[in-house]
Amino acid sequence: MILNILKKKLEDAKGLWPELLSEVLWAYRTTPKTSTGEMSYSLLYRTGAVIPVDVGEPSLRYSNKSGPSNDKSRLQDLDEVEERRDMAHVRMVAQKQQAERYYNKKAKVRLLKVGDYVLKAKIQAAKDPNEGKLGKNWDGPYKVTTTANKGAFQLETMEGKLLQNNWKLAHLEYFHF
C-alpha cells in the first residue's frame, strides 16, 4: 500500500521522494485498514489524528477539540481504547477466517497412503527437447513406500528400486489402474 501511494505522489516529482515520504507515511498511518477497520495511528496513540494543517491554521474541528471539552473526550477515548482494540482484533480474525474459507473451498484434498500408485511430474530438465510440447508430462507409475514429513513421500519403481529423493504431494498424481 505504501508503494502504491508513493508511486501516485511521485509520478511528476522525480527524485523528491525523501521530502514526500513523511506525507505518504502520514497518509498510511491515518487511513483505516480493511482488516481492523481502524487507523493504525489511533490504535497506537489511543486518539484520532489531527492533520498538521488544522493545528497551524485553526479550523472548526481543531477549535472544538481544544479546551475543557477536549479533556472530557480524551478521557472517554482512553476508556474506550481497549474496546476499540478488541473490536479491531475481532474484525481482523473474521477477515482471516473468511480468507481461509475461500482458500479451502478451492483446495483439492488428495490423501495418499502407503501402497498407492502415483504418477510423478516430469521436471523440465528431464524432458526430451525433441518431443516438444506434446511430450509426456508424467513419469511412472510409482508405488508409495513410506510417508515422510509434511506431505512428502518415498517412491519406488514397479521393479522395486527406491527413488533417491522424497517427492512432495504437489508433484504427484494418483494413478488409477
PDB file of C-alpha atoms in Angstrom:
ATOM      1  CA  MET A   1       0.000   0.000   0.000  1.00  0.00           C
ATOM      2  CA  ILE A   2       2.818   2.407   0.831  1.00  0.00           C
ATOM      3  CA  LEU A   3       4.424   1.725  -2.540  1.00  0.00           C
ATOM      4  CA  ASN A   4       1.173   2.487  -4.366  1.00  0.00           C
ATOM      5  CA  ILE A   5       0.804   5.823  -2.562  1.00  0.00           C
ATOM      6  CA  LEU A   6       4.457   6.658  -3.240  1.00  0.00           C
ATOM      7  CA  LYS A   7       4.007   5.905  -6.942  1.00  0.00           C
ATOM      8  CA  LYS A   8       0.939   8.143  -7.133  1.00  0.00           C
ATOM      9  CA  LYS A   9       2.688  11.028  -5.343  1.00  0.00           C
ATOM     10  CA  LEU A  10       5.960  10.766  -7.243  1.00  0.00           C
ATOM     11  CA  GLU A  11       4.727  10.401 -10.823  1.00  0.00           C
ATOM     12  CA  ASP A  12       5.512  14.029 -11.621  1.00  0.00           C
ATOM     13  CA  ALA A  13       8.025  14.826  -8.865  1.00  0.00           C
ATOM     14  CA  LYS A  14      11.120  12.896  -9.931  1.00  0.00           C
ATOM     15  CA  GLY A  15      13.741  12.482  -7.181  1.00  0.00           C
ATOM     16  CA  LEU A  16      11.743  14.254  -4.453  1.00  0.00           C
ATOM     17  CA  TRP A  17      10.746  11.122  -2.582  1.00  0.00           C
ATOM     18  CA  PRO A  18      12.676  11.951   0.624  1.00  0.00           C
ATOM     19  CA  GLU A  19      10.598  15.120   1.057  1.00  0.00           C
ATOM     20  CA  LEU A  20       7.305  13.362   0.275  1.00  0.00           C
ATOM     21  CA  LEU A  21       7.967  10.248   2.343  1.00  0.00           C
ATOM     22  CA  SER A  22       6.657  11.803   5.549  1.00  0.00           C
ATOM     23  CA  GLU A  23       3.380  12.729   3.789  1.00  0.00           C
ATOM     24  CA  VAL A  24       2.983   9.203   2.471  1.00  0.00           C
ATOM     25  CA  LEU A  25       3.659   7.659   5.870  1.00  0.00           C
ATOM     26  CA  TRP A  26       1.188  10.066   7.489  1.00  0.00           C
ATOM     27  CA  ALA A  27      -1.446   9.077   4.913  1.00  0.00           C
ATOM     28  CA  TYR A  28      -0.756   5.383   5.551  1.00  0.00           C
ATOM     29  CA  ARG A  29      -0.988   5.741   9.332  1.00  0.00           C
ATOM     30  CA  THR A  30      -4.214   7.753   9.225  1.00  0.00           C
ATOM     31  CA  THR A  31      -6.083   5.559   6.715  1.00  0.00           C
ATOM     32  CA  PRO A  32      -8.444   2.940   8.164  1.00  0.00           C
ATOM     33  CA  LYS A  33      -7.253  -0.573   7.352  1.00  0.00           C
ATOM     34  CA  THR A  34      -9.562  -3.158   5.844  1.00  0.00           C
ATOM     35  CA  SER A  35      -8.659  -5.881   8.306  1.00  0.00           C
ATOM     36  CA  THR A  36      -9.208  -3.914  11.519  1.00  0.00           C
ATOM     37  CA  GLY A  37     -11.484  -1.073  10.429  1.00  0.00           C
ATOM     38  CA  GLU A  38      -9.282   1.284  12.449  1.00  0.00           C
ATOM     39  CA  MET A  39      -6.381   3.617  11.785  1.00  0.00           C
ATOM     40  CA  SER A  40      -3.040   2.294  12.980  1.00  0.00           C
ATOM     41  CA  TYR A  41      -2.378   5.753  14.471  1.00  0.00           C
ATOM     42  CA  SER A  42      -5.483   5.630  16.658  1.00  0.00           C
ATOM     43  CA  LEU A  43      -4.759   2.080  17.839  1.00  0.00           C
ATOM     44  CA  LEU A  44      -1.223   3.028  18.788  1.00  0.00           C
ATOM     45  CA  TYR A  45      -1.696   6.505  20.278  1.00  0.00           C
ATOM     46  CA  ARG A  46      -5.259   5.988  21.578  1.00  0.00           C
ATOM     47  CA  THR A  47      -6.620   9.047  19.797  1.00  0.00           C
ATOM     48  CA  GLY A  48      -7.581  10.235  16.356  1.00  0.00           C
ATOM     49  CA  ALA A  49      -5.055  12.057  14.223  1.00  0.00           C
ATOM     50  CA  VAL A  50      -5.206  15.814  13.754  1.00  0.00           C
ATOM     51  CA  ILE A  51      -3.792  16.943  10.449  1.00  0.00           C
ATOM     52  CA  PRO A  52      -0.874  19.407  10.941  1.00  0.00           C
ATOM     53  CA  VAL A  53      -2.623  21.993   8.754  1.00  0.00           C
ATOM     54  CA  ASP A  54      -5.560  22.053  11.204  1.00  0.00           C
ATOM     55  CA  VAL A  55      -3.171  22.918  14.029  1.00  0.00           C
ATOM     56  CA  GLY A  56      -1.340  25.646  12.084  1.00  0.00           C
ATOM     57  CA  GLU A  57      -4.478  27.350  10.809  1.00  0.00           C
ATOM     58  CA  PRO A  58      -7.290  26.902  13.320  1.00  0.00           C
ATOM     59  CA  SER A  59     -10.241  25.066  11.826  1.00  0.00           C
ATOM     60  CA  LEU A  60     -13.646  24.296  13.275  1.00  0.00           C
ATOM     61  CA  ARG A  61     -12.521  20.758  14.115  1.00  0.00           C
ATOM     62  CA  TYR A  62      -9.434  21.945  15.982  1.00  0.00           C
ATOM     63  CA  SER A  63     -11.177  24.760  17.841  1.00  0.00           C
ATOM     64  CA  ASN A  64     -13.964  22.411  19.010  1.00  0.00           C
ATOM     65  CA  LYS A  65     -11.422  19.885  20.262  1.00  0.00           C
ATOM     66  CA  SER A  66      -9.380  22.302  22.363  1.00  0.00           C
ATOM     67  CA  GLY A  67     -10.145  23.302  25.931  1.00  0.00           C
ATOM     68  CA  PRO A  68     -12.129  21.541  28.658  1.00  0.00           C
ATOM     69  CA  SER A  69     -14.332  19.616  26.200  1.00  0.00           C
ATOM     70  CA  ASN A  70     -11.160  18.068  24.802  1.00  0.00           C
ATOM     71  CA  ASP A  71     -10.230  16.757  28.242  1.00  0.00           C
ATOM     72  CA  LYS A  72     -13.607  15.047  28.625  1.00  0.00           C
ATOM     73  CA  SER A  73     -13.499  13.490  25.164  1.00  0.00           C
ATOM     74  CA  ARG A  74      -9.879  12.443  25.695  1.00  0.00           C
ATOM     75  CA  LEU A  75     -10.785  10.626  28.927  1.00  0.00           C
ATOM     76  CA  GLN A  76     -13.696   8.965  27.166  1.00  0.00           C
ATOM     77  CA  ASP A  77     -11.375   7.894  24.311  1.00  0.00           C
ATOM     78  CA  LEU A  78      -8.968   6.407  26.851  1.00  0.00           C
ATOM     79  CA  ASP A  79     -11.822   4.467  28.449  1.00  0.00           C
ATOM     80  CA  GLU A  80     -12.927   3.112  25.071  1.00  0.00           C
ATOM     81  CA  VAL A  81      -9.478   2.289  23.639  1.00  0.00           C
ATOM     82  CA  GLU A  82      -9.388  -1.305  24.882  1.00  0.00           C
ATOM     83  CA  GLU A  83     -12.846  -1.929  23.472  1.00  0.00           C
ATOM     84  CA  ARG A  84     -11.784  -0.460  20.113  1.00  0.00           C
ATOM     85  CA  ARG A  85      -8.667  -2.642  20.089  1.00  0.00           C
ATOM     86  CA  ASP A  86     -10.746  -5.720  20.910  1.00  0.00           C
ATOM     87  CA  MET A  87     -13.217  -4.921  18.130  1.00  0.00           C
ATOM     88  CA  ALA A  88     -10.339  -4.373  15.689  1.00  0.00           C
ATOM     89  CA  HIS A  89      -8.904  -7.749  16.683  1.00  0.00           C
ATOM     90  CA  VAL A  90     -12.293  -9.422  16.168  1.00  0.00           C
ATOM     91  CA  ARG A  91     -12.624  -7.867  12.685  1.00  0.00           C
ATOM     92  CA  MET A  92      -9.081  -8.943  11.788  1.00  0.00           C
ATOM     93  CA  VAL A  93      -9.715 -12.543  12.888  1.00  0.00           C
ATOM     94  CA  ALA A  94     -13.008 -12.598  10.964  1.00  0.00           C
ATOM     95  CA  GLN A  95     -11.253 -11.410   7.800  1.00  0.00           C
ATOM     96  CA  LYS A  96      -8.586 -14.120   8.189  1.00  0.00           C
ATOM     97  CA  GLN A  97     -11.265 -16.768   8.648  1.00  0.00           C
ATOM     98  CA  GLN A  98     -13.064 -15.528   5.540  1.00  0.00           C
ATOM     99  CA  ALA A  99      -9.846 -15.760   3.509  1.00  0.00           C
ATOM    100  CA  GLU A 100      -9.197 -19.250   4.901  1.00  0.00           C
ATOM    101  CA  ARG A 101     -12.709 -20.417   3.960  1.00  0.00           C
ATOM    102  CA  TYR A 102     -12.247 -19.021   0.442  1.00  0.00           C
ATOM    103  CA  TYR A 103      -8.896 -20.786   0.045  1.00  0.00           C
ATOM    104  CA  ASN A 104     -10.103 -24.100   1.490  1.00  0.00           C
ATOM    105  CA  LYS A 105     -13.136 -24.070  -0.791  1.00  0.00           C
ATOM    106  CA  LYS A 106     -10.852 -24.164  -3.836  1.00  0.00           C
ATOM    107  CA  ALA A 107      -8.212 -26.534  -2.431  1.00  0.00           C
ATOM    108  CA  LYS A 108      -8.248 -30.141  -3.604  1.00  0.00           C
ATOM    109  CA  VAL A 109      -7.566 -32.649  -0.880  1.00  0.00           C
ATOM    110  CA  ARG A 110      -5.507 -35.601  -2.076  1.00  0.00           C
ATOM    111  CA  LEU A 111      -4.719 -38.195   0.506  1.00  0.00           C
ATOM    112  CA  LEU A 112      -2.156 -40.856  -0.373  1.00  0.00           C
ATOM    113  CA  LYS A 113      -1.446 -43.968   1.639  1.00  0.00           C
ATOM    114  CA  VAL A 114       1.435 -46.410   1.629  1.00  0.00           C
ATOM    115  CA  GLY A 115       0.867 -48.840  -1.221  1.00  0.00           C
ATOM    116  CA  ASP A 116      -0.926 -46.366  -3.539  1.00  0.00           C
ATOM    117  CA  TYR A 117       0.342 -45.930  -7.070  1.00  0.00           C
ATOM    118  CA  VAL A 118       1.162 -42.436  -8.297  1.00  0.00           C
ATOM    119  CA  LEU A 119       2.487 -40.612 -11.322  1.00  0.00           C
ATOM    120  CA  LYS A 120       5.395 -38.238 -10.762  1.00  0.00           C
ATOM    121  CA  ALA A 121       5.569 -34.877 -12.566  1.00  0.00           C
ATOM    122  CA  LYS A 122       8.397 -34.770 -15.061  1.00  0.00           C
ATOM    123  CA  ILE A 123      10.784 -31.908 -14.352  1.00  0.00           C
ATOM    124  CA  GLN A 124      11.786 -29.594 -17.201  1.00  0.00           C
ATOM    125  CA  ALA A 125      15.386 -30.819 -17.235  1.00  0.00           C
ATOM    126  CA  ALA A 126      14.261 -34.437 -17.693  1.00  0.00           C
ATOM    127  CA  LYS A 127      12.010 -33.690 -20.678  1.00  0.00           C
ATOM    128  CA  ASP A 128      13.250 -34.644 -24.114  1.00  0.00           C
ATOM    129  CA  PRO A 129      13.635 -31.436 -26.173  1.00  0.00           C
ATOM    130  CA  ASN A 130      12.858 -33.371 -29.368  1.00  0.00           C
ATOM    131  CA  GLU A 131       9.341 -34.240 -28.126  1.00  0.00           C
ATOM    132  CA  GLY A 132       8.257 -30.574 -27.930  1.00  0.00           C
ATOM    133  CA  LYS A 133       5.118 -29.540 -26.108  1.00  0.00           C
ATOM    134  CA  LEU A 134       3.348 -32.806 -26.883  1.00  0.00           C
ATOM    135  CA  GLY A 135       5.854 -34.822 -24.841  1.00  0.00           C
ATOM    136  CA  LYS A 136       4.994 -36.726 -21.666  1.00  0.00           C
ATOM    137  CA  ASN A 137       4.472 -34.609 -18.544  1.00  0.00           C
ATOM    138  CA  TRP A 138       4.297 -37.520 -16.083  1.00  0.00           C
ATOM    139  CA  ASP A 139       6.588 -40.444 -15.242  1.00  0.00           C
ATOM    140  CA  GLY A 140       5.503 -43.636 -13.646  1.00  0.00           C
ATOM    141  CA  PRO A 141       3.649 -45.336 -12.195  1.00  0.00           C
ATOM    142  CA  TYR A 142       5.483 -45.467  -8.869  1.00  0.00           C
ATOM    143  CA  LYS A 143       4.471 -47.067  -5.602  1.00  0.00           C
ATOM    144  CA  VAL A 144       4.367 -45.064  -2.352  1.00  0.00           C
ATOM    145  CA  THR A 145       6.547 -46.926   0.150  1.00  0.00           C
ATOM    146  CA  THR A 146       6.739 -44.560   3.149  1.00  0.00           C
ATOM    147  CA  THR A 147       5.422 -41.161   4.135  1.00  0.00           C
ATOM    148  CA  ALA A 148       7.992 -38.570   5.076  1.00  0.00           C
ATOM    149  CA  ASN A 149       7.171 -35.292   6.821  1.00  0.00           C
ATOM    150  CA  LYS A 150       4.545 -32.752   5.715  1.00  0.00           C
ATOM    151  CA  GLY A 151       3.231 -34.257   2.504  1.00  0.00           C
ATOM    152  CA  ALA A 152       6.414 -35.835   1.157  1.00  0.00           C
ATOM    153  CA  PHE A 153       6.624 -39.451   0.068  1.00  0.00           C
ATOM    154  CA  GLN A 154       9.317 -42.030  -0.686  1.00  0.00           C
ATOM    155  CA  LEU A 155       8.639 -43.766  -4.012  1.00  0.00           C
ATOM    156  CA  GLU A 156       9.808 -46.961  -5.653  1.00  0.00           C
ATOM    157  CA  THR A 157       9.604 -48.116  -9.253  1.00  0.00           C
ATOM    158  CA  MET A 158       7.470 -51.043 -10.349  1.00  0.00           C
ATOM    159  CA  GLU A 159      10.631 -53.171 -10.248  1.00  0.00           C
ATOM    160  CA  GLY A 160      11.137 -52.346  -6.541  1.00  0.00           C
ATOM    161  CA  LYS A 161      14.027 -49.858  -6.867  1.00  0.00           C
ATOM    162  CA  LEU A 162      13.728 -46.904  -4.433  1.00  0.00           C
ATOM    163  CA  LEU A 163      13.962 -43.404  -5.873  1.00  0.00           C
ATOM    164  CA  GLN A 164      16.723 -41.284  -4.420  1.00  0.00           C
ATOM    165  CA  ASN A 165      14.693 -38.289  -3.164  1.00  0.00           C
ATOM    166  CA  ASN A 166      11.379 -37.744  -1.416  1.00  0.00           C
ATOM    167  CA  TRP A 167       8.614 -36.238  -3.533  1.00  0.00           C
ATOM    168  CA  LYS A 168       6.070 -33.646  -2.448  1.00  0.00           C
ATOM    169  CA  LEU A 169       2.359 -34.230  -2.868  1.00  0.00           C
ATOM    170  CA  ALA A 170       2.132 -31.247  -5.230  1.00  0.00           C
ATOM    171  CA  HIS A 171       4.306 -33.150  -7.758  1.00  0.00           C
ATOM    172  CA  LEU A 172       2.355 -36.401  -7.546  1.00  0.00           C
ATOM    173  CA  GLU A 173      -0.927 -37.503  -9.078  1.00  0.00           C
ATOM    174  CA  TYR A 174      -2.932 -40.545  -8.029  1.00  0.00           C
ATOM    175  CA  PHE A 175      -2.687 -43.319 -10.638  1.00  0.00           C
ATOM    176  CA  HIS A 176      -5.825 -45.359 -11.409  1.00  0.00           C
ATOM    177  CA  PHE A 177      -5.310 -48.852 -12.853  1.00  0.00           C
TER     178      PHE A 177
END
